[in-house]
Amino acid sequence: MKIEVNTRGSREYYDEFLYIVPRYKKYQKNLKKKTYRLTYYLTVYEVLAFIVGALNAYFYYLNGNVIHLVMACMLGLMLIIYLRYHLAVGKQIKTYLNEKGNKEIEINEEYVGFRDDSKDIRLKWDELSGIVMGKYGLCFLPKDQTGILISVSREYEDEVRKGLHEVGREYLMTENRK
């Protein structure tokens, strides 16, 4: 079965996908692990770093203990790093949203595949550890550590389910949105 992906995913879909990509080893071990949006995850860390850094600066002001100043500086540096990463993620999502061209997901007896104008990816069924079904998208996770992930927006879920049912692989899907 071939599924034409002719609409771009939402900002949230790409945000969720970018959360899964660096953590896919954790998802291989536990397919039911909850998915988040990466920008939400980064925002929480940024707010916490700011609050704890401000508290340390305040405690330094109160008692002059140098350890509080060191901690405030370290948290300030961490905050800068997270803000830069947050901006880079935003640019990456914008790039995904502006991509042009035709995309296709293929599900057959031998493999699941992704094809667009620049790449052709195929994951055989025995190379697949499962399918993570997040709130905004479906992500096919490989068993090995190649880093190649196939993902499709949740709006194509019915077609993917139908294709998986045709080849008898619907057991690979794991619902993990809460």
CSV table of C-alpha atoms in Angstrom, one decimal:
chain,number,residue,atom,x,y,z
A,1,MET,CA,0.0,0.0,0.0
A,2,LYS,CA,1.3,3.4,-0.9
A,3,ILE,CA,0.2,6.5,1.0
A,4,GLU,CA,0.7,9.9,-0.6
A,5,VAL,CA,1.7,12.5,1.9
A,6,ASN,CA,0.6,15.7,0.2
A,7,THR,CA,0.1,18.0,3.2
A,8,ARG,CA,2.8,19.2,5.5
A,9,GLY,CA,2.5,18.2,9.1
A,10,SER,CA,1.7,20.7,11.8
A,11,ARG,CA,4.2,22.6,13.8
A,12,GLU,CA,3.4,20.4,16.8
A,13,TYR,CA,4.0,17.2,14.7
A,14,TYR,CA,7.5,18.3,13.8
A,15,ASP,CA,8.1,19.5,17.4
A,16,GLU,CA,7.1,16.1,18.7
A,17,PHE,CA,9.3,14.3,16.1
A,18,LEU,CA,12.3,16.3,17.1
A,19,TYR,CA,11.7,15.3,20.7
A,20,ILE,CA,11.7,11.6,19.8
A,21,VAL,CA,14.8,11.6,17.5
A,22,PRO,CA,17.5,12.1,20.1
A,23,ARG,CA,15.7,9.8,22.5
A,24,TYR,CA,14.8,7.0,20.2
A,25,LYS,CA,16.9,4.5,22.2
A,26,LYS,CA,14.8,5.1,25.2
A,27,TYR,CA,11.6,4.6,23.1
A,28,GLN,CA,13.1,1.3,21.8
A,29,LYS,CA,13.2,0.1,25.4
A,30,ASN,CA,9.8,1.4,26.4
A,31,LEU,CA,7.4,2.1,23.5
A,32,LYS,CA,4.8,3.4,25.9
A,33,LYS,CA,7.0,6.3,27.1
A,34,LYS,CA,5.1,9.5,26.8
A,35,THR,CA,6.0,11.9,24.0
A,36,TYR,CA,6.3,15.6,24.4
A,37,ARG,CA,6.9,18.6,22.2
A,38,LEU,CA,10.6,19.5,22.3
A,39,THR,CA,9.9,23.3,22.6
A,40,TYR,CA,7.7,22.6,25.6
A,41,TYR,CA,10.5,20.5,27.2
A,42,LEU,CA,13.1,23.2,26.5
A,43,THR,CA,10.8,25.9,27.9
A,44,VAL,CA,10.4,24.1,31.2
A,45,TYR,CA,14.2,23.7,31.5
A,46,GLU,CA,14.7,27.4,30.6
A,47,VAL,CA,12.2,28.6,33.2
A,48,LEU,CA,13.7,26.3,35.9
A,49,ALA,CA,17.2,27.4,35.1
A,50,PHE,CA,16.2,31.1,35.3
A,51,ILE,CA,14.3,30.7,38.6
A,52,VAL,CA,17.1,28.7,40.3
A,53,GLY,CA,19.8,31.0,38.9
A,54,ALA,CA,17.9,34.1,40.2
A,55,LEU,CA,17.5,32.5,43.6
A,56,ASN,CA,21.3,31.8,43.7
A,57,ALA,CA,22.0,35.3,42.7
A,58,TYR,CA,19.7,36.6,45.5
A,59,PHE,CA,21.3,34.3,48.1
A,60,TYR,CA,24.7,35.6,47.0
A,61,TYR,CA,23.4,39.2,47.5
A,62,LEU,CA,22.2,38.3,50.9
A,63,ASN,CA,25.1,36.4,52.4
A,64,GLY,CA,28.0,36.9,50.0
A,65,ASN,CA,28.8,33.1,49.7
A,66,VAL,CA,30.8,32.6,46.5
A,67,ILE,CA,29.2,29.2,45.8
A,68,HIS,CA,25.9,31.0,45.1
A,69,LEU,CA,27.6,33.2,42.6
A,70,VAL,CA,29.2,30.3,40.9
A,71,MET,CA,25.9,28.4,40.7
A,72,ALA,CA,24.1,31.5,39.3
A,73,CYS,CA,26.8,31.9,36.6
A,74,MET,CA,26.6,28.2,35.7
A,75,LEU,CA,22.8,28.3,35.5
A,76,GLY,CA,23.0,31.5,33.4
A,77,LEU,CA,25.4,29.8,31.0
A,78,MET,CA,23.1,26.8,30.9
A,79,LEU,CA,20.2,29.1,30.1
A,80,ILE,CA,22.0,30.7,27.2
A,81,ILE,CA,22.8,27.2,25.8
A,82,TYR,CA,19.2,26.1,26.1
A,83,LEU,CA,17.9,29.4,24.5
A,84,ARG,CA,20.3,28.9,21.5
A,85,TYR,CA,19.2,25.3,21.1
A,86,HIS,CA,15.5,26.5,21.3
A,87,LEU,CA,16.1,28.9,18.5
A,88,ALA,CA,17.8,26.3,16.4
A,89,VAL,CA,14.9,23.9,16.9
A,90,GLY,CA,12.5,26.7,15.9
A,91,LYS,CA,14.5,27.2,12.7
A,92,GLN,CA,14.5,23.4,12.0
A,93,ILE,CA,10.7,23.3,12.4
A,94,LYS,CA,10.3,26.2,10.1
A,95,THR,CA,12.5,24.4,7.5
A,96,TYR,CA,10.3,21.3,7.8
A,97,LEU,CA,7.1,23.4,7.4
A,98,ASN,CA,8.5,25.0,4.2
A,99,GLU,CA,9.6,21.8,2.5
A,100,LYS,CA,8.1,21.3,-1.0
A,101,GLY,CA,7.8,18.2,-3.0
A,102,ASN,CA,6.0,14.9,-2.9
A,103,LYS,CA,6.4,12.4,-0.1
A,104,GLU,CA,5.2,8.8,0.0
A,105,ILE,CA,5.0,6.1,2.7
A,106,GLU,CA,4.9,2.5,1.4
A,107,ILE,CA,3.8,-0.4,3.5
A,108,ASN,CA,4.2,-3.9,2.0
A,109,GLU,CA,5.0,-7.5,3.0
A,110,GLU,CA,8.7,-6.8,3.2
A,111,TYR,CA,9.2,-3.3,4.6
A,112,VAL,CA,7.9,0.1,5.4
A,113,GLY,CA,9.4,2.8,3.3
A,114,PHE,CA,9.6,6.6,2.9
A,115,ARG,CA,10.3,8.3,-0.4
A,116,ASP,CA,10.6,11.9,-1.3
A,117,ASP,CA,12.6,13.9,-4.0
A,118,SER,CA,15.9,13.4,-2.2
A,119,LYS,CA,15.8,10.1,-0.3
A,120,ASP,CA,14.4,6.6,-0.4
A,121,ILE,CA,14.4,4.9,3.1
A,122,ARG,CA,13.3,1.3,3.7
A,123,LEU,CA,13.1,-0.5,7.0
A,124,LYS,CA,12.4,-4.2,6.9
A,125,TRP,CA,9.9,-5.5,9.4
A,126,ASP,CA,12.5,-7.5,11.3
A,127,GLU,CA,14.6,-4.3,11.7
A,128,LEU,CA,11.7,-2.5,13.3
A,129,SER,CA,11.2,-2.4,17.1
A,130,GLY,CA,7.8,-0.8,17.0
A,131,ILE,CA,5.7,2.2,16.1
A,132,VAL,CA,5.3,5.1,18.6
A,133,MET,CA,2.0,6.8,18.3
A,134,GLY,CA,2.4,10.2,19.8
A,135,LYS,CA,-0.3,12.9,20.1
A,136,TYR,CA,0.7,14.5,16.7
A,137,GLY,CA,2.4,11.7,14.7
A,138,LEU,CA,3.4,8.1,14.1
A,139,CYS,CA,7.1,7.2,14.3
A,140,PHE,CA,8.6,3.9,13.0
A,141,LEU,CA,11.6,3.0,15.3
A,142,PRO,CA,14.4,0.8,14.1
A,143,LYS,CA,16.0,-1.9,16.3
A,144,ASP,CA,19.6,-0.9,15.5
A,145,GLN,CA,21.2,2.5,16.1
A,146,THR,CA,21.2,3.8,12.5
A,147,GLY,CA,19.3,6.9,13.5
A,148,ILE,CA,17.0,6.5,10.6
A,149,LEU,CA,13.4,7.1,11.6
A,150,ILE,CA,10.3,7.2,9.4
A,151,SER,CA,7.5,9.4,10.7
A,152,VAL,CA,4.1,10.6,9.4
A,153,SER,CA,1.6,13.0,10.7
A,154,ARG,CA,-1.4,11.6,12.8
A,155,GLU,CA,-3.8,12.7,10.0
A,156,TYR,CA,-2.6,9.7,8.0
A,157,GLU,CA,-3.2,7.3,10.9
A,158,ASP,CA,-6.2,5.5,9.3
A,159,GLU,CA,-4.2,4.8,6.1
A,160,VAL,CA,-1.2,3.5,8.1
A,161,ARG,CA,-3.5,1.3,10.2
A,162,LYS,CA,-5.1,-0.1,7.0
A,163,GLY,CA,-1.7,-0.8,5.5
A,164,LEU,CA,-0.4,-2.5,8.6
A,165,HIS,CA,-3.6,-4.6,8.8
A,166,GLU,CA,-3.1,-5.7,5.2
A,167,VAL,CA,0.4,-7.0,6.0
A,168,GLY,CA,-0.5,-8.3,9.5
A,169,ARG,CA,1.8,-5.9,11.4
A,170,GLU,CA,-0.8,-3.8,13.4
A,171,TYR,CA,0.7,-5.3,16.6
A,172,LEU,CA,3.7,-3.0,16.2
A,173,MET,CA,1.7,0.1,17.0
A,174,THR,CA,1.9,1.4,20.6
A,175,GLU,CA,-0.5,4.1,21.7
A,176,ASN,CA,1.3,6.4,24.1
A,177,ARG,CA,-0.5,9.7,24.1
A,178,LYS,CA,-2.2,10.5,27.4
